[in-house]
Structures are given as structure tokens and as C-alpha cells.
Coordinates of C-alpha atoms in Angstrom, one line a residue:
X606 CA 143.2 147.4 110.1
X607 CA 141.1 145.8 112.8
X608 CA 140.7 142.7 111.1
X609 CA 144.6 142.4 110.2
X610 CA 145.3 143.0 113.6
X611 CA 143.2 140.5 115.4
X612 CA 144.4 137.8 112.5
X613 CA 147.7 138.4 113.5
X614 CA 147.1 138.2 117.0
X615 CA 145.1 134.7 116.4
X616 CA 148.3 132.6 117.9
X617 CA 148.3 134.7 120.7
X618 CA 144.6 134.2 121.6
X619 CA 145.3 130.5 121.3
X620 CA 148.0 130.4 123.9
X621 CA 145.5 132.4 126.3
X622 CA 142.9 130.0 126.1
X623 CA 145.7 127.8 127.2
X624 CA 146.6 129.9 130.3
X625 CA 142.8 130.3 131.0
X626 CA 142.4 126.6 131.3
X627 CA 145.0 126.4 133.8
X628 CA 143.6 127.4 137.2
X629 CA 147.4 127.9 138.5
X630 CA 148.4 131.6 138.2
X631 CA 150.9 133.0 136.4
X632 CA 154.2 133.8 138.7
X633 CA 157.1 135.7 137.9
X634 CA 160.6 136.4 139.8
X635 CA 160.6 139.6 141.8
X636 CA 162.7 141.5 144.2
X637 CA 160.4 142.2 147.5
X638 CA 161.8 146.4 147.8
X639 CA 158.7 147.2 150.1
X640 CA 156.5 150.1 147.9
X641 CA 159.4 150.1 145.3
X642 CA 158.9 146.9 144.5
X643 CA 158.3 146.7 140.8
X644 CA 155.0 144.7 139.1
X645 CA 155.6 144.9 135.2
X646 CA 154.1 141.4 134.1
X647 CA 150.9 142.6 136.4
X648 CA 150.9 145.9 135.5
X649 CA 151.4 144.6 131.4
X650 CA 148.6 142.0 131.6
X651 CA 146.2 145.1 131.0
X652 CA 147.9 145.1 127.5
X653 CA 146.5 141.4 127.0
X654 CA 143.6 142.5 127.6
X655 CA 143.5 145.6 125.5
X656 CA 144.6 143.0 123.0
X657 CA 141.0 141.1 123.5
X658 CA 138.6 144.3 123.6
X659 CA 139.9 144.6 120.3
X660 CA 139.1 140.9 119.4
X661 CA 135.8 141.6 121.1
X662 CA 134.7 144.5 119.6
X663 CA 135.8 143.1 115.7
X664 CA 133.4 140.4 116.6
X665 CA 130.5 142.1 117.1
X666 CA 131.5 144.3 114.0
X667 CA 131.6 141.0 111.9
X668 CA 127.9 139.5 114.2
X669 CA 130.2 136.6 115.4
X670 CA 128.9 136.4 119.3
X671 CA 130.5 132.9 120.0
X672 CA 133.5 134.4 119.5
X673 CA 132.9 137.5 121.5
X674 CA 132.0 135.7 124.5
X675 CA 135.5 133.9 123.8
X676 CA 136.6 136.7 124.2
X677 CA 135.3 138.0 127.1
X678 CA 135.7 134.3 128.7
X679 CA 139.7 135.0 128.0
X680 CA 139.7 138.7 129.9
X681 CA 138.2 137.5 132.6
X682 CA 141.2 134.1 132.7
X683 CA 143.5 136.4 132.0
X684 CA 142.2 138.7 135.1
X685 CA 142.2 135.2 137.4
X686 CA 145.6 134.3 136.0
X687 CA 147.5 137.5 137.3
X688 CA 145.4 137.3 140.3
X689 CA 148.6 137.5 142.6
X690 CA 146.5 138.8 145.6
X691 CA 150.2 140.0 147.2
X692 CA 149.1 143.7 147.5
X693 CA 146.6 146.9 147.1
X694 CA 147.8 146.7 143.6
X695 CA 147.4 143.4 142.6
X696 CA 143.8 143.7 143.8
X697 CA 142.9 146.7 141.9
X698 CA 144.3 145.4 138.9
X699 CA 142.1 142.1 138.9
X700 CA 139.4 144.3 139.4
X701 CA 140.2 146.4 136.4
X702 CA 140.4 143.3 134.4
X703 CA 136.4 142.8 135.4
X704 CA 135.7 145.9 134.8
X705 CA 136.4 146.2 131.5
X706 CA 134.8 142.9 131.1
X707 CA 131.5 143.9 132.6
X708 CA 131.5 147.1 130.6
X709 CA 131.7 145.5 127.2
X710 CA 129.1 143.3 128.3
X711 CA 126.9 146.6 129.2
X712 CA 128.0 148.5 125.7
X713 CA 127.0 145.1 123.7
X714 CA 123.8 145.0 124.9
X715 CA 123.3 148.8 124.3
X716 CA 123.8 148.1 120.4
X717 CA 121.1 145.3 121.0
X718 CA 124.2 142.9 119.7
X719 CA 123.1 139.6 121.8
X720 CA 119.4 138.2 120.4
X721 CA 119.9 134.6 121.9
X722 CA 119.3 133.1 125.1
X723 CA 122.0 130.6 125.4
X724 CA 124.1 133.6 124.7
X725 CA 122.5 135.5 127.7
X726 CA 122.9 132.7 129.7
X727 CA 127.2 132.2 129.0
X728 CA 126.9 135.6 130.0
X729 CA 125.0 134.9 133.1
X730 CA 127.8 132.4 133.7
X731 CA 130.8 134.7 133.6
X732 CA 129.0 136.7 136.2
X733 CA 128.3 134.0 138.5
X734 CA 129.4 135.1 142.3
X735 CA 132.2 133.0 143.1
X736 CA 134.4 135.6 145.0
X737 CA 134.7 135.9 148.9
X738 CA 135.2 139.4 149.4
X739 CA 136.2 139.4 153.0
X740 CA 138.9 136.3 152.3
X741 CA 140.6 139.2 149.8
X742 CA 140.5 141.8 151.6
X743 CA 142.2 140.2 154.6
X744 CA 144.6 139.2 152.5
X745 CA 145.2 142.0 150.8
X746 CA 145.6 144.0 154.1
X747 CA 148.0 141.1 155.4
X748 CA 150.1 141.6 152.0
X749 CA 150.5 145.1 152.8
X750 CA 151.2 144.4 155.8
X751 CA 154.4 142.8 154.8
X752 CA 155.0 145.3 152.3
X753 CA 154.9 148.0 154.8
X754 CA 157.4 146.4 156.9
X755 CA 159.8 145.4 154.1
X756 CA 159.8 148.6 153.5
X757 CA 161.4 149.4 156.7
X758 CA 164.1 146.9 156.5
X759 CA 164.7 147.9 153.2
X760 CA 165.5 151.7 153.8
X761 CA 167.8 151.0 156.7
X762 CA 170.1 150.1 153.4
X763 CA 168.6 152.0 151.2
X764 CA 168.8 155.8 152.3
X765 CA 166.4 156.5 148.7
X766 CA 163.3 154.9 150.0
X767 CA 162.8 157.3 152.9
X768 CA 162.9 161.1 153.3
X769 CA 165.0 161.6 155.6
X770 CA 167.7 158.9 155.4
X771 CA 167.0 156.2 157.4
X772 CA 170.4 155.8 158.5
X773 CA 170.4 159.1 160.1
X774 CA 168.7 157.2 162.8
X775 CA 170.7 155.2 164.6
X776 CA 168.1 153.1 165.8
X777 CA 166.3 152.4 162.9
X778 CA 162.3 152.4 162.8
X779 CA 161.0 153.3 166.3
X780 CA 159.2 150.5 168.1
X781 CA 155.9 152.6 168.3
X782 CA 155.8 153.2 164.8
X783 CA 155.8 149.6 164.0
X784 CA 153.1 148.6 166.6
X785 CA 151.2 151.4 165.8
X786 CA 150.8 150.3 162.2
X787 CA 150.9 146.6 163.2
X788 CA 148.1 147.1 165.0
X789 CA 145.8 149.3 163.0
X790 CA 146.4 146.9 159.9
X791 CA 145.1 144.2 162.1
X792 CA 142.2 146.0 163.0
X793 CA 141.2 146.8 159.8
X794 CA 142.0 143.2 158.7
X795 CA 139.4 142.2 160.7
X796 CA 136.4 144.6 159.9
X797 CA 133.8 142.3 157.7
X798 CA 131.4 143.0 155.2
X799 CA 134.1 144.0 152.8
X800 CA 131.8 145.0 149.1
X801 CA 129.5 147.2 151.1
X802 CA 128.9 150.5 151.7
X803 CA 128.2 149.6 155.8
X804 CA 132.3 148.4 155.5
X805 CA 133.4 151.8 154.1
X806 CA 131.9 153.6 157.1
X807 CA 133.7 151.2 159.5
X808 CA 136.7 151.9 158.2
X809 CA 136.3 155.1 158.3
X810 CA 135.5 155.2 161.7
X811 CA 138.7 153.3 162.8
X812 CA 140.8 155.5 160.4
X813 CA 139.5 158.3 163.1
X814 CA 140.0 155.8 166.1
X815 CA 143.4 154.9 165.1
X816 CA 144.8 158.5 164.2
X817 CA 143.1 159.5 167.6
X818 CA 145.0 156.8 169.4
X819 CA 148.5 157.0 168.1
X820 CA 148.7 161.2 168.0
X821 CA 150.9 161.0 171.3
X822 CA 152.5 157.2 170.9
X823 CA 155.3 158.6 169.4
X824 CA 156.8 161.3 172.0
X825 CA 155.5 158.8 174.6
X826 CA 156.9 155.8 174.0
X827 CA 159.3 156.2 171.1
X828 CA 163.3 155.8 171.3
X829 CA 165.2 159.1 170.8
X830 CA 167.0 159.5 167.4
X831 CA 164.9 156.9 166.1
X832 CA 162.7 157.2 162.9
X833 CA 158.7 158.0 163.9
X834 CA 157.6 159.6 160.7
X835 CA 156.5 156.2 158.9
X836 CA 153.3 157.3 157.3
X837 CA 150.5 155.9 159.3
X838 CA 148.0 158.4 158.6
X839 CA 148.3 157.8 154.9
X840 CA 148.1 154.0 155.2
X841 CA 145.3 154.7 157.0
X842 CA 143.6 157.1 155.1
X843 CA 144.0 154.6 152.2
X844 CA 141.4 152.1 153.7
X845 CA 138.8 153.9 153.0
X846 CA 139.6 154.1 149.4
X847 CA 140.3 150.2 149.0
X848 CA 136.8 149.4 150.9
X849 CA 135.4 152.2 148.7
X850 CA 136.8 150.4 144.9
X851 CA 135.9 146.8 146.7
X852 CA 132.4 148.4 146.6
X853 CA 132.4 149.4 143.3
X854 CA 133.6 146.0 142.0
X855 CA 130.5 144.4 143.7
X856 CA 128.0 147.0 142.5
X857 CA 129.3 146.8 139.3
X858 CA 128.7 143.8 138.7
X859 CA 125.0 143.3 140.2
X860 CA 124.4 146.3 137.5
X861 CA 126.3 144.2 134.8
X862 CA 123.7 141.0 135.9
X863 CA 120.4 143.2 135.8
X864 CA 121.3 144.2 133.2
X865 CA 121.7 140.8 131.2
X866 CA 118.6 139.8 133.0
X867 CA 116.7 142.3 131.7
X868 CA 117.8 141.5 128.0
X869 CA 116.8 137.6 128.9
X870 CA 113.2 138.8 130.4
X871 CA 113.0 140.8 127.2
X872 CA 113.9 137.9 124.2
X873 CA 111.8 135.3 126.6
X874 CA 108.6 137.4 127.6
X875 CA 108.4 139.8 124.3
X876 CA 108.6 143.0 126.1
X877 CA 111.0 144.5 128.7
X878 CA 109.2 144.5 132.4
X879 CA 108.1 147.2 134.1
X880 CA 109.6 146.5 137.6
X881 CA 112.9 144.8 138.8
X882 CA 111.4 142.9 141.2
X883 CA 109.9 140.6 138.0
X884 CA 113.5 139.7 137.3
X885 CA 113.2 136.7 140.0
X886 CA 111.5 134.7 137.5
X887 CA 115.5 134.5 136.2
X888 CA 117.0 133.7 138.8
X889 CA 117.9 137.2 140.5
X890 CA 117.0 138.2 144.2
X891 CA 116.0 141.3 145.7
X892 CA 120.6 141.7 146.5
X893 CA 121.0 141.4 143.0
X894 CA 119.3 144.7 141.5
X895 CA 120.6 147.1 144.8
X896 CA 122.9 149.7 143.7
X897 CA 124.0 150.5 147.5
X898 CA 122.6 149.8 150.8
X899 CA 119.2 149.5 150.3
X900 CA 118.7 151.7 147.1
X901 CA 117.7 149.6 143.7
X902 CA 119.2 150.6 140.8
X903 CA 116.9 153.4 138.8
X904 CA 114.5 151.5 136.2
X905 CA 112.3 153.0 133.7
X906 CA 110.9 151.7 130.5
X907 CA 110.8 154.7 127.7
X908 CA 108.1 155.5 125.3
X909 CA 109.6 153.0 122.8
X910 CA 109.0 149.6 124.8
X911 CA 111.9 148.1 123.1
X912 CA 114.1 149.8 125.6
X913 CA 115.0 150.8 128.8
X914 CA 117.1 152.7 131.2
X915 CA 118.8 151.1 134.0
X916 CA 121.1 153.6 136.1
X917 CA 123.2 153.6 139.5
X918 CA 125.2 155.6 141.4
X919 CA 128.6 157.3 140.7
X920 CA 131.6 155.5 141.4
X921 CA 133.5 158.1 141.7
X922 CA 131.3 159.2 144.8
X923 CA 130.6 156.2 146.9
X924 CA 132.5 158.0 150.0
X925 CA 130.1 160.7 150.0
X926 CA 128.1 160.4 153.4
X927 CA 124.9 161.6 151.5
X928 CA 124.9 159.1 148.4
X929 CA 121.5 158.6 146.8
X930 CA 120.3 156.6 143.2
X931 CA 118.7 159.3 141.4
X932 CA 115.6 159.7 140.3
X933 CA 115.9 160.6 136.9
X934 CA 118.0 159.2 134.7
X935 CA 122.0 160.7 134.7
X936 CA 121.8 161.2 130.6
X937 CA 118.6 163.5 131.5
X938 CA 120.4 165.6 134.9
X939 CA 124.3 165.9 133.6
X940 CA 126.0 167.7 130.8
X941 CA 129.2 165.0 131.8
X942 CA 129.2 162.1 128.8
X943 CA 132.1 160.5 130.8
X944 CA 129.7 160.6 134.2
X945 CA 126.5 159.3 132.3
X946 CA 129.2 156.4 130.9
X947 CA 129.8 155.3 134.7
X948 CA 126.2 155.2 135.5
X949 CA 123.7 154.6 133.0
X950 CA 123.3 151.7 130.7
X951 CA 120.5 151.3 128.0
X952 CA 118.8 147.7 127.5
X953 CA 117.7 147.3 123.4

């Protein structure tokens, strides 16, 4: 069925490698309706690439690893072709599009699939840091930016988008509201470091700074019988998450790299090593094998030496205050498959 399916889809594949090789993205008409706006060619590119895991995976089924790095070469153009960088979700969609790339890289080398070097090394390549993390998420917090206040101008028409009407209000948005979030967009704009876990705390602290700040604007200095209920706080409050999945995107890749690197030390030296610090002999610094902050990713050689364990931390926790790489493998200190699937990755 796979096979059928991925021969159909051959012309398909064909016309992607087209796209791919055309560093313009991909744009499509839309009608700017602030949060209502609608995204279905972004949101449907994940289907594309649904399309190629398939291709992928009936590669490595059939031993054919030139054409599973095509096709991992295609979800990541696929990823940069939709990269529209116009909002939050825009963003997070390019990142999914890595993400799945970097995790069939990470299941592939558990079934010990690639056993050549100049395979390694296209995958190396794919991986390569080219992305400016700050330079996105200033943009992405200008995009919403605008997004936020189309939103405005676009409920003073449309009574829908806002709970209560807008044009119950004779005088629209209220000054304050619009400064207020003007402002604390800007500030949060300009907080660097974005792909860290030192950013994540910054924002958080100006989420408690703003909300601090702007608890009295309103009665103060806002117009009667004008609308003051935009939701600041849950703009806000979304910062934290944003920073939080630019961190994962980072760290998940550095895992996806050590990883590779330790299948190249492996087929070059005859044995995996028994630090990550000997991974600099290809090519990797200290930066490259750090789960967050300062923490390296867990390491351990088993019994067999044909394999190891590399682990980080949990995605789904990098906003804890108290986060910490553990020191034992997550396959041997949770009864959660789906949690030791987020963290751990084994190198044959």
C-alpha cells in the first residue's frame, strides 16, 4: 500500500524539488481579519509533509538512503517555502516542519539505518545553523503587532470578533489599551537572546512588569464608554510560551546534531566515545551538545558498545523554574512511552 502510494505521489515529489529550488516563498491571497484571519495553504503544507514521512520511511523500508535524505531535503524546502514569518503561527508551523525533520533523522539512526559517512555528513548539512533567532522573533512580535491592531479596526465593523460588541462603544478601542499593548509588544520585541532559556526568564519578568504597570492605566487614563477589555494579559502571558517553543526548536536541534555526530565518531573511530566532549574532533563545540543553560545532554554508553543513550530535557517543561537533565536515562525513570519519545534517543 506504501509503495503504491509513494509511486503515485512520484509527480508530486518532482514538483517539490521544484519549489525547494526556488528560494522565493510560496504566497497566497488573504484577507488580513486580525486573529480571524484564515491560514489554510500554511496550515495544509503539514499535509505535504505528511506526504514525505511517508516517502521517507518507504525508503528506509526498501535500504534506499539517497532517496531518504531527498526526502528529508524536501521537508525541510517545504518548511522554508511556507516560511511566511507574518505571525505566532506561521513561526510555529516552520518549526513543526523541522521538527518532524529532526525526529526522523533521530528514529533512523535508532534502527542503525545510515552506515555511510557521506550520508552522515548530508545530514550534518541539513542541520547546519543558518537561522537568526533574534531577527524572527522580532519579527514575529512586530507581525502580531499588526495583527493585534487589525484586529481592532476590524471589530469596529465586525461586532463577531469581540465580546462585547465593539460598537457598543462609541469611541472605539480606548487610547490606553492600544499604548499599553503597543508598548509592551515593543518591549518584548527588543529582549535578545531569543533560543534560550536566559530569554524565557526575561520575558517572564516583563510579563510581571507590564501587567504591574498597566493594572490602573485603564480607569486612569481611559475615555469613558470606550472599549478597555483588549486582552493584554493574554498577549502577554503568550510570550513566555513563544520564547519557551523558540527554545525547543534550538535544543532540538543541537540533540538532532549530537546525535548524528555520534553515529559519524562511531562508523570513523570503530566504537562510540565515552564522552561528548570527544565529539570536537567533528566539528561540534562545547554549545552544540548543551541541552539548556549550561546542562549537556545525558550520555552513557551501555553494556553492548554498539550503542548508546543520549537524553535531554522535556519539552514540555522548559518553563519550569527548577528544570534539570537527568541523571539516568528517561526510558529507565518513566512509565510515559510518549515522554521517553521527547527525550531520549538511542545511537546503533
Amino acid at each position: 500500500v506504501v509503495r503504491r502510494y509513494t509511486e503515485q505521489a512520484q509527480p508530486i515529489l518532482a514538483a517539490l524539488e521544484e519549489l525547494a529550488d526556488d528560494d522565493r516563498p510560496v504566497w497566497e491571497p488573504l484577507v488580513l481579519e486580525g486573529f480571524s484571519t484564515l491560514l489554510p495553504n500554511l496550515q495544509e503544507s503539514r499535509d505535504v509533509t505528511r506526504l514525505l514521512v511517508a516517502e521517507f520511511w518507504h525508503a528506509v523500508h526498501q535500504h534506499q538512503p539517497d532517496r531518504a535524505l531527498r526526502a528529508l531535503e524536501l521537508i525541510d524546502g517545504v518548511g522554508h517555502a511556507f516560511d511566511w514569518q507574518m505571525c505566532a503561527i506561521s513561526d510555529l508551523i516552520f518549526f513543526s516542519h523541522q521538527s518532524i525533520q529532526h525526529e526522523l533523522i533521530r528514529q533512523s539512526l535508532e534502527v542503525g539505518f545510515w552506515q555511510d559517512a557521506r550520508h552522515l555528513e548530508r545530514l550534518r548539512q541539513q542541520l547546519a545553523d543558518g537561522e537568526d533567532l533574534d531577527a524572527r522573533w522580532r519579527q514575529m512580535i512586530a507581525s502580531e503587532q499588526a495583527m493585534t491592531l487589525s484586529e481592532f479596526r476590524v471589530g469596529r465593523s465586525n461586532p463577531e470578533f469581540t465580546d462585547p460588541p465593539l460598537n457598543l462603544y462609541p469611541f472605539g478601542i480606548s487610547p490606553a489599551t492600544t499604548a499599553n499593548l503597543v508598548e509592551s509588544m515593543t518591549k518584548a520585541s527588543a529582549i535578545g537572546g531569543a533560543g534560550t532559556l536566559a530569554h524565557v526568564r526575561r520575558i517572564e519578568q516583563e510579563i510581571d512588569v507590564v501587567q504591574r504597570e498597566s493594572s490602573g492605566t485603564y480607569t486612569l487614563n481611559g475615555i469613558p464608554f470606550a472599549y478597555s477589555d483588549a486582552p493584554l494579559g493574554f498577549l502577554v502571558q503568550n510570550y513566555s510560551s513563544l520564547s519557551a517553543a523558540f527554545v525547543n526548536q534550538a535544543m532540538d536541534r543541537r540533540w538532532t546534531i549530537t546525535a548524528v555526530a555520534l553515529k559519524q565518531y562511531r562508523l570513523a573511530e570503530g566504537h562510540l566515545p565515552q564522552e561528548l566532549r570527544e565529539l570536537t574532533r567533528f566539528g561540534l563545540a562545547p554549545a552544540d551538545w548543551m541541552a539548556i543553560g549550561d546542562q549537556p545532554f545525558g550520555y552513557r554508553v551501555e553494556d553492548d558498545p554498539e550503542e548508546a543513550i543520549l537524553w535531554t530535557v522535556d519539552p514540555v517543561e522548559l518553563t519550569a523554574s527548577d528544570i534539570q537533565v537527568s541523571a539516568e536515562p528517561p526510558s529507565e525513570i518513566s512509565d510515559d512511552p510518549e515522554q521517553v519519545r521527547r527525550m531520549e534517543v538511542r545511537i546503533r
